[in-house]
Amino acid sequence: MDDALARELADLSARQRLGSLDTEYLPCLSGDLRPSALVAVMDEVVLGARTVLVELGCGSTSVMLARLLRQRGFGHLLSIEHDERMAAFVASQLRREGLAAVARVVHAPLSRHPAALSRHGQWYAPQLVHDEVLGYVDRFGLVDLLLVDGPGFGDSRYPALPVLRAVLAPGATVLADDADRPDEQAVLTRWSEEFGLEFRTTPRTALATATALA
């Protein structure tokens, strides 16, 4: 069975598992996790008892994660998104569904970032992310699940670990979407070399997973 067919079958199975959280219509957005990847993230949240989540890049799947947190009765999600329209949509949906107590979206425009690999590389606004993440950690504790799903081009996702490594709890899970793309593979290699992480990629989900060291 080739990878494409395996992914389609995995997504079909995942959609059935997501049924209990599919309480009302959500649009399918271009940057969303594929269903099988979302299920893998949710499994990690539940089985790993993850309670302090940070997500880089948001979408309809952010709302699904917030629904899971509310359903299980504990846990919080902070989503950081550079696209103003996307951030506004997700924030509005969270408020409409009464999920603002468990999940929050921060609009952080892209700007030149000192941790970027290239000289003119961009990432989320440095001071804004610093302030938001520190406030979040002060309130809820160290981050035990980091999901990197944005920004979505080139090696722009690299700053995620240089910036956020210090707020990761010992044993935290780091998940990176689109791990089948060459640019993301290069970023994963750099992270592994620089932070001592060992990423495992699941072909059917294109999701890479690693555990942060103490």
Short mmCIF file of N, CA, C and O in Angstrom, two decimals, residues 56-158:
data_model
loop_
_atom_site.label_atom_id
_atom_site.label_comp_id
_atom_site.label_asym_id
_atom_site.label_seq_id
_atom_site.Cartn_x
_atom_site.Cartn_y
_atom_site.Cartn_z
N LEU A 56 1.43 26.66 17.23
CA LEU A 56 1.89 27.68 16.29
C LEU A 56 1.18 27.46 14.97
O LEU A 56 1.43 26.48 14.27
N GLY A 57 0.27 28.37 14.64
CA GLY A 57 -0.58 28.22 13.48
C GLY A 57 -1.92 27.66 13.92
O GLY A 57 -1.96 26.62 14.58
N CYS A 58 -3.00 28.36 13.61
CA CYS A 58 -4.31 27.88 14.08
C CYS A 58 -5.28 27.71 12.92
O CYS A 58 -4.98 28.06 11.79
N GLY A 59 -6.44 27.13 13.22
CA GLY A 59 -7.46 26.87 12.22
C GLY A 59 -8.64 26.17 12.87
O GLY A 59 -8.79 26.18 14.10
N SER A 60 -9.45 25.54 12.06
CA SER A 60 -10.60 24.81 12.60
C SER A 60 -10.18 23.72 13.56
O SER A 60 -10.90 23.40 14.52
N THR A 61 -9.02 23.12 13.32
CA THR A 61 -8.55 22.07 14.22
C THR A 61 -8.24 22.60 15.62
O THR A 61 -8.27 21.86 16.59
N SER A 62 -7.96 23.90 15.72
CA SER A 62 -7.75 24.51 17.04
C SER A 62 -9.04 24.46 17.84
O SER A 62 -9.03 24.23 19.06
N VAL A 63 -10.15 24.67 17.17
CA VAL A 63 -11.46 24.61 17.84
C VAL A 63 -11.74 23.18 18.29
O VAL A 63 -12.25 22.96 19.40
N MET A 64 -11.37 22.21 17.46
CA MET A 64 -11.55 20.81 17.84
C MET A 64 -10.73 20.46 19.07
O MET A 64 -11.19 19.76 19.99
N LEU A 65 -9.49 20.96 19.13
CA LEU A 65 -8.65 20.73 20.32
C LEU A 65 -9.28 21.36 21.55
O LEU A 65 -9.28 20.77 22.64
N ALA A 66 -9.82 22.56 21.39
CA ALA A 66 -10.47 23.23 22.52
C ALA A 66 -11.69 22.45 22.99
O ALA A 66 -11.96 22.35 24.19
N ARG A 67 -12.43 21.89 22.04
CA ARG A 67 -13.60 21.07 22.42
C ARG A 67 -13.15 19.87 23.24
O ARG A 67 -13.81 19.48 24.21
N LEU A 68 -12.03 19.25 22.83
CA LEU A 68 -11.52 18.10 23.59
C LEU A 68 -11.15 18.51 25.01
O LEU A 68 -11.48 17.80 25.97
N LEU A 69 -10.47 19.63 25.16
CA LEU A 69 -10.08 20.09 26.49
C LEU A 69 -11.31 20.34 27.37
O LEU A 69 -11.32 19.99 28.55
N ARG A 70 -12.33 20.95 26.79
CA ARG A 70 -13.54 21.17 27.57
C ARG A 70 -14.21 19.86 27.92
O ARG A 70 -14.69 19.68 29.05
N GLN A 71 -14.25 18.93 27.00
CA GLN A 71 -14.90 17.64 27.23
C GLN A 71 -14.21 16.87 28.35
O GLN A 71 -14.87 16.27 29.19
N ARG A 72 -12.87 16.93 28.40
CA ARG A 72 -12.15 16.19 29.44
C ARG A 72 -12.11 16.94 30.76
O ARG A 72 -11.79 16.37 31.80
N GLY A 73 -12.40 18.26 30.73
CA GLY A 73 -12.56 19.00 31.97
C GLY A 73 -11.32 19.71 32.49
O GLY A 73 -11.37 20.35 33.54
N PHE A 74 -10.21 19.64 31.76
CA PHE A 74 -9.02 20.38 32.19
C PHE A 74 -8.06 20.55 31.01
O PHE A 74 -8.18 19.86 30.01
N GLY A 75 -7.12 21.50 31.17
CA GLY A 75 -6.15 21.79 30.12
C GLY A 75 -6.44 23.12 29.44
O GLY A 75 -7.58 23.60 29.45
N HIS A 76 -5.38 23.73 28.88
CA HIS A 76 -5.50 25.01 28.21
C HIS A 76 -4.68 25.03 26.93
O HIS A 76 -3.67 24.33 26.82
N LEU A 77 -5.12 25.85 25.99
CA LEU A 77 -4.47 25.95 24.69
C LEU A 77 -4.22 27.41 24.36
O LEU A 77 -5.12 28.24 24.45
N LEU A 78 -2.98 27.72 23.98
CA LEU A 78 -2.62 29.03 23.45
C LEU A 78 -2.20 28.85 22.00
O LEU A 78 -1.25 28.12 21.71
N SER A 79 -2.92 29.51 21.09
CA SER A 79 -2.61 29.42 19.66
C SER A 79 -2.05 30.75 19.19
O SER A 79 -2.59 31.81 19.52
N ILE A 80 -0.98 30.69 18.42
CA ILE A 80 -0.35 31.89 17.87
C ILE A 80 -0.47 31.83 16.35
O ILE A 80 -0.09 30.83 15.73
N GLU A 81 -1.01 32.88 15.76
CA GLU A 81 -1.32 32.87 14.33
C GLU A 81 -0.94 34.22 13.71
O GLU A 81 -1.25 35.28 14.25
N HIS A 82 -0.26 34.17 12.54
CA HIS A 82 0.16 35.41 11.90
C HIS A 82 -0.91 36.01 11.00
O HIS A 82 -0.92 37.22 10.75
N ASP A 83 -1.82 35.19 10.50
CA ASP A 83 -2.86 35.67 9.59
C ASP A 83 -4.01 36.26 10.40
O ASP A 83 -4.69 35.56 11.15
N GLU A 84 -4.25 37.55 10.22
CA GLU A 84 -5.25 38.25 11.04
C GLU A 84 -6.65 37.69 10.83
O GLU A 84 -7.42 37.52 11.78
N ARG A 85 -6.99 37.38 9.59
CA ARG A 85 -8.34 36.86 9.31
C ARG A 85 -8.54 35.50 9.95
O ARG A 85 -9.59 35.23 10.53
N MET A 86 -7.53 34.65 9.86
CA MET A 86 -7.63 33.32 10.47
C MET A 86 -7.75 33.42 11.99
O MET A 86 -8.57 32.75 12.62
N ALA A 87 -6.90 34.27 12.58
CA ALA A 87 -6.94 34.44 14.03
C ALA A 87 -8.30 34.95 14.48
O ALA A 87 -8.85 34.50 15.49
N ALA A 88 -8.85 35.89 13.73
CA ALA A 88 -10.16 36.46 14.09
C ALA A 88 -11.26 35.41 13.99
O ALA A 88 -12.15 35.35 14.85
N PHE A 89 -11.21 34.58 12.94
CA PHE A 89 -12.22 33.53 12.79
C PHE A 89 -12.18 32.56 13.96
O PHE A 89 -13.20 32.25 14.57
N VAL A 90 -10.98 32.06 14.28
CA VAL A 90 -10.87 31.07 15.35
C VAL A 90 -11.25 31.68 16.69
O VAL A 90 -11.98 31.06 17.48
N ALA A 91 -10.80 32.89 16.96
CA ALA A 91 -11.15 33.54 18.22
C ALA A 91 -12.65 33.74 18.34
O ALA A 91 -13.25 33.52 19.41
N SER A 92 -13.29 34.12 17.25
CA SER A 92 -14.75 34.31 17.25
C SER A 92 -15.47 32.99 17.49
O SER A 92 -16.44 32.94 18.26
N GLN A 93 -14.99 31.93 16.86
CA GLN A 93 -15.63 30.62 17.04
C GLN A 93 -15.46 30.12 18.48
O GLN A 93 -16.39 29.55 19.05
N LEU A 94 -14.30 30.34 19.05
CA LEU A 94 -14.08 29.94 20.45
C LEU A 94 -15.04 30.67 21.38
O LEU A 94 -15.63 30.07 22.28
N ARG A 95 -15.22 31.96 21.15
CA ARG A 95 -16.16 32.72 21.99
C ARG A 95 -17.58 32.23 21.78
O ARG A 95 -18.35 32.08 22.75
N ARG A 96 -17.95 32.00 20.53
CA ARG A 96 -19.32 31.59 20.23
C ARG A 96 -19.68 30.26 20.87
O ARG A 96 -20.82 30.03 21.28
N GLU A 97 -18.68 29.35 20.96
CA GLU A 97 -18.93 28.04 21.55
C GLU A 97 -18.63 27.99 23.05
O GLU A 97 -18.70 26.94 23.66
N GLY A 98 -18.32 29.14 23.63
CA GLY A 98 -18.04 29.17 25.06
C GLY A 98 -16.74 28.48 25.43
O GLY A 98 -16.61 27.92 26.52
N LEU A 99 -15.76 28.54 24.53
CA LEU A 99 -14.48 27.84 24.74
C LEU A 99 -13.35 28.79 25.15
O LEU A 99 -12.21 28.36 25.28
N ALA A 100 -13.67 30.06 25.34
CA ALA A 100 -12.62 31.03 25.64
C ALA A 100 -11.93 30.76 26.97
O ALA A 100 -10.81 31.23 27.20
N ALA A 101 -12.56 30.00 27.85
CA ALA A 101 -11.93 29.70 29.14
C ALA A 101 -10.81 28.66 29.00
O ALA A 101 -9.95 28.58 29.87
N VAL A 102 -10.84 27.90 27.91
CA VAL A 102 -9.82 26.84 27.74
C VAL A 102 -8.85 27.13 26.60
O VAL A 102 -7.79 26.51 26.53
N ALA A 103 -9.20 28.05 25.71
CA ALA A 103 -8.34 28.29 24.54
C ALA A 103 -8.33 29.78 24.19
O ALA A 103 -9.34 30.46 24.32
N ARG A 104 -7.18 30.22 23.72
CA ARG A 104 -7.01 31.63 23.36
C ARG A 104 -6.15 31.73 22.12
O ARG A 104 -5.17 30.98 21.97
N VAL A 105 -6.49 32.67 21.23
CA VAL A 105 -5.73 32.90 20.01
C VAL A 105 -5.07 34.27 20.09
O VAL A 105 -5.71 35.26 20.46
N VAL A 106 -3.81 34.32 19.74
CA VAL A 106 -3.06 35.57 19.69
C VAL A 106 -2.65 35.84 18.25
O VAL A 106 -2.02 34.99 17.61
N HIS A 107 -3.03 37.01 17.74
CA HIS A 107 -2.58 37.40 16.40
C HIS A 107 -1.20 38.01 16.53
O HIS A 107 -1.01 39.05 17.16
N ALA A 108 -0.20 37.34 15.95
CA ALA A 108 1.19 37.81 16.01
C ALA A 108 1.72 37.91 14.58
O ALA A 108 2.12 36.90 13.99
N PRO A 109 1.73 39.10 14.01
CA PRO A 109 2.21 39.26 12.63
C PRO A 109 3.65 38.78 12.47
O PRO A 109 4.43 38.79 13.43
N LEU A 110 4.00 38.40 11.27
CA LEU A 110 5.37 37.99 11.00
C LEU A 110 6.28 39.22 10.90
O LEU A 110 5.89 40.25 10.37
N SER A 111 7.47 39.08 11.44
CA SER A 111 8.46 40.16 11.35
C SER A 111 9.84 39.54 11.39
O SER A 111 10.01 38.36 11.72
N ARG A 112 10.85 40.33 11.06
CA ARG A 112 12.21 39.83 11.09
C ARG A 112 12.53 39.31 12.50
O ARG A 112 12.21 39.95 13.50
N HIS A 113 13.14 38.12 12.55
CA HIS A 113 13.35 37.50 13.86
C HIS A 113 14.82 37.10 14.03
O HIS A 113 15.42 36.51 13.13
N PRO A 114 15.41 37.41 15.18
CA PRO A 114 16.84 37.11 15.38
C PRO A 114 17.18 35.63 15.37
O PRO A 114 18.33 35.26 15.14
N ALA A 115 16.18 34.76 15.63
CA ALA A 115 16.45 33.32 15.66
C ALA A 115 16.28 32.66 14.29
O ALA A 115 16.52 31.46 14.16
N ALA A 116 15.86 33.43 13.29
CA ALA A 116 15.63 32.85 11.96
C ALA A 116 16.95 32.39 11.34
O ALA A 116 18.02 32.95 11.62
N LEU A 117 16.88 31.39 10.50
CA LEU A 117 18.08 30.84 9.87
C LEU A 117 18.67 31.81 8.85
O LEU A 117 19.88 31.99 8.78
N SER A 118 17.82 32.41 8.03
CA SER A 118 18.30 33.33 7.01
C SER A 118 18.33 34.76 7.56
O SER A 118 17.64 35.09 8.53
N ARG A 119 19.14 35.59 6.93
CA ARG A 119 19.36 36.95 7.43
C ARG A 119 18.07 37.74 7.53
O ARG A 119 17.88 38.52 8.47
N HIS A 120 17.20 37.57 6.56
CA HIS A 120 15.94 38.32 6.55
C HIS A 120 14.74 37.44 6.91
O HIS A 120 13.61 37.77 6.61
N GLY A 121 15.02 36.33 7.57
CA GLY A 121 13.95 35.41 7.92
C GLY A 121 12.94 36.00 8.89
O GLY A 121 13.28 36.84 9.74
N GLN A 122 11.71 35.56 8.74
CA GLN A 122 10.63 36.07 9.58
C GLN A 122 10.04 34.97 10.45
O GLN A 122 10.06 33.79 10.10
N TRP A 123 9.50 35.38 11.57
CA TRP A 123 8.74 34.51 12.46
C TRP A 123 7.73 35.40 13.16
O TRP A 123 7.58 36.57 12.82
N TYR A 124 7.01 34.84 14.12
CA TYR A 124 6.02 35.64 14.83
C TYR A 124 6.69 36.77 15.62
O TYR A 124 7.79 36.59 16.16
N ALA A 125 6.01 37.92 15.71
CA ALA A 125 6.55 39.12 16.37
C ALA A 125 7.21 38.78 17.70
O ALA A 125 6.53 38.32 18.63
N PRO A 126 8.52 38.97 17.83
CA PRO A 126 9.29 38.48 18.99
C PRO A 126 8.77 38.95 20.34
O PRO A 126 8.54 38.13 21.24
N GLN A 127 8.59 40.25 20.52
CA GLN A 127 8.19 40.76 21.84
C GLN A 127 6.79 40.30 22.21
O GLN A 127 6.51 39.95 23.36
N LEU A 128 5.89 40.27 21.22
CA LEU A 128 4.52 39.85 21.47
C LEU A 128 4.48 38.39 21.92
O LEU A 128 3.82 38.04 22.91
N VAL A 129 5.19 37.53 21.21
CA VAL A 129 5.23 36.11 21.59
C VAL A 129 5.85 35.94 22.97
O VAL A 129 5.34 35.18 23.81
N HIS A 130 6.94 36.65 23.21
CA HIS A 130 7.60 36.57 24.52
C HIS A 130 6.63 36.91 25.64
O HIS A 130 6.50 36.17 26.63
N ASP A 131 5.93 38.03 25.50
CA ASP A 131 5.02 38.47 26.55
C ASP A 131 3.85 37.52 26.72
O ASP A 131 3.45 37.19 27.85
N GLU A 132 3.27 37.07 25.61
CA GLU A 132 2.10 36.19 25.68
C GLU A 132 2.46 34.83 26.29
O GLU A 132 1.74 34.30 27.13
N VAL A 133 3.57 34.26 25.85
CA VAL A 133 3.95 32.94 26.34
C VAL A 133 4.34 33.00 27.81
O VAL A 133 3.96 32.13 28.61
N LEU A 134 5.09 34.01 28.21
CA LEU A 134 5.47 34.13 29.62
C LEU A 134 4.24 34.30 30.50
O LEU A 134 4.15 33.71 31.58
N GLY A 135 3.29 35.12 30.07
CA GLY A 135 2.07 35.28 30.84
C GLY A 135 1.28 33.98 30.94
O GLY A 135 0.74 33.66 32.01
N TYR A 136 1.25 33.24 29.87
CA TYR A 136 0.56 31.95 29.83
C TYR A 136 1.22 30.95 30.78
O TYR A 136 0.55 30.27 31.57
N VAL A 137 2.55 30.88 30.73
CA VAL A 137 3.30 29.95 31.59
C VAL A 137 3.18 30.36 33.06
O VAL A 137 3.05 29.52 33.94
N ASP A 138 3.24 31.65 33.33
CA ASP A 138 3.07 32.11 34.70
C ASP A 138 1.73 31.69 35.28
O ASP A 138 1.61 31.38 36.47
N ARG A 139 0.73 31.66 34.42
CA ARG A 139 -0.61 31.33 34.89
C ARG A 139 -0.86 29.83 35.00
O ARG A 139 -1.48 29.37 35.97
N PHE A 140 -0.38 29.06 34.02
CA PHE A 140 -0.75 27.64 33.96
C PHE A 140 0.41 26.67 34.17
O PHE A 140 0.18 25.47 34.35
N GLY A 141 1.65 27.13 34.11
CA GLY A 141 2.79 26.24 34.26
C GLY A 141 3.51 26.04 32.94
O GLY A 141 3.12 26.58 31.89
N LEU A 142 4.60 25.27 32.99
CA LEU A 142 5.40 25.03 31.80
C LEU A 142 4.62 24.27 30.73
O LEU A 142 3.72 23.48 31.03
N VAL A 143 4.98 24.52 29.49
CA VAL A 143 4.30 23.92 28.33
C VAL A 143 4.66 22.44 28.24
O VAL A 143 5.84 22.08 28.20
N ASP A 144 3.65 21.56 28.21
CA ASP A 144 3.94 20.13 28.09
C ASP A 144 3.56 19.56 26.73
O ASP A 144 3.75 18.37 26.48
N LEU A 145 3.03 20.41 25.83
CA LEU A 145 2.82 19.98 24.45
C LEU A 145 2.97 21.19 23.54
O LEU A 145 2.26 22.18 23.70
N LEU A 146 3.90 21.11 22.60
CA LEU A 146 4.12 22.16 21.61
C LEU A 146 3.82 21.58 20.23
O LEU A 146 4.44 20.60 19.82
N LEU A 147 2.87 22.19 19.54
CA LEU A 147 2.50 21.77 18.19
C LEU A 147 2.94 22.85 17.21
O LEU A 147 2.47 23.98 17.27
N VAL A 148 3.86 22.51 16.32
CA VAL A 148 4.39 23.46 15.35
C VAL A 148 3.73 23.20 13.99
O VAL A 148 4.04 22.21 13.32
N ASP A 149 2.83 24.10 13.61
CA ASP A 149 2.12 23.96 12.35
C ASP A 149 2.12 25.29 11.59
O ASP A 149 1.23 25.57 10.80
N GLY A 150 3.08 26.14 11.88
CA GLY A 150 3.18 27.42 11.22
C GLY A 150 4.43 28.14 11.70
O GLY A 150 5.02 27.75 12.71
N PRO A 151 4.83 29.20 11.00
CA PRO A 151 4.36 29.61 9.67
C PRO A 151 4.59 28.52 8.63
O PRO A 151 5.28 27.55 8.91
N GLY A 152 4.05 28.71 7.44
CA GLY A 152 3.98 27.58 6.54
C GLY A 152 4.87 27.60 5.33
O GLY A 152 4.48 27.07 4.29
N PHE A 153 6.05 28.21 5.39
CA PHE A 153 6.86 28.25 4.18
C PHE A 153 8.35 28.21 4.51
O PHE A 153 8.78 28.71 5.56
N GLY A 154 9.14 27.63 3.61
CA GLY A 154 10.59 27.59 3.76
C GLY A 154 11.03 27.02 5.10
O GLY A 154 10.46 26.06 5.62
N ASP A 155 12.08 27.64 5.66
CA ASP A 155 12.59 27.19 6.96
C ASP A 155 12.07 28.08 8.09
O ASP A 155 12.69 28.20 9.13
N SER A 156 10.91 28.71 7.84
CA SER A 156 10.38 29.71 8.77
C SER A 156 9.96 29.13 10.11
O SER A 156 9.75 29.88 11.07
N ARG A 157 9.83 27.81 10.22
CA ARG A 157 9.40 27.22 11.49
C ARG A 157 10.57 26.98 12.46
O ARG A 157 10.34 26.65 13.62
N TYR A 158 11.78 27.17 11.98
CA TYR A 158 12.94 26.88 12.81
C TYR A 158 12.94 27.61 14.16
O TYR A 158 13.29 27.02 15.19
#
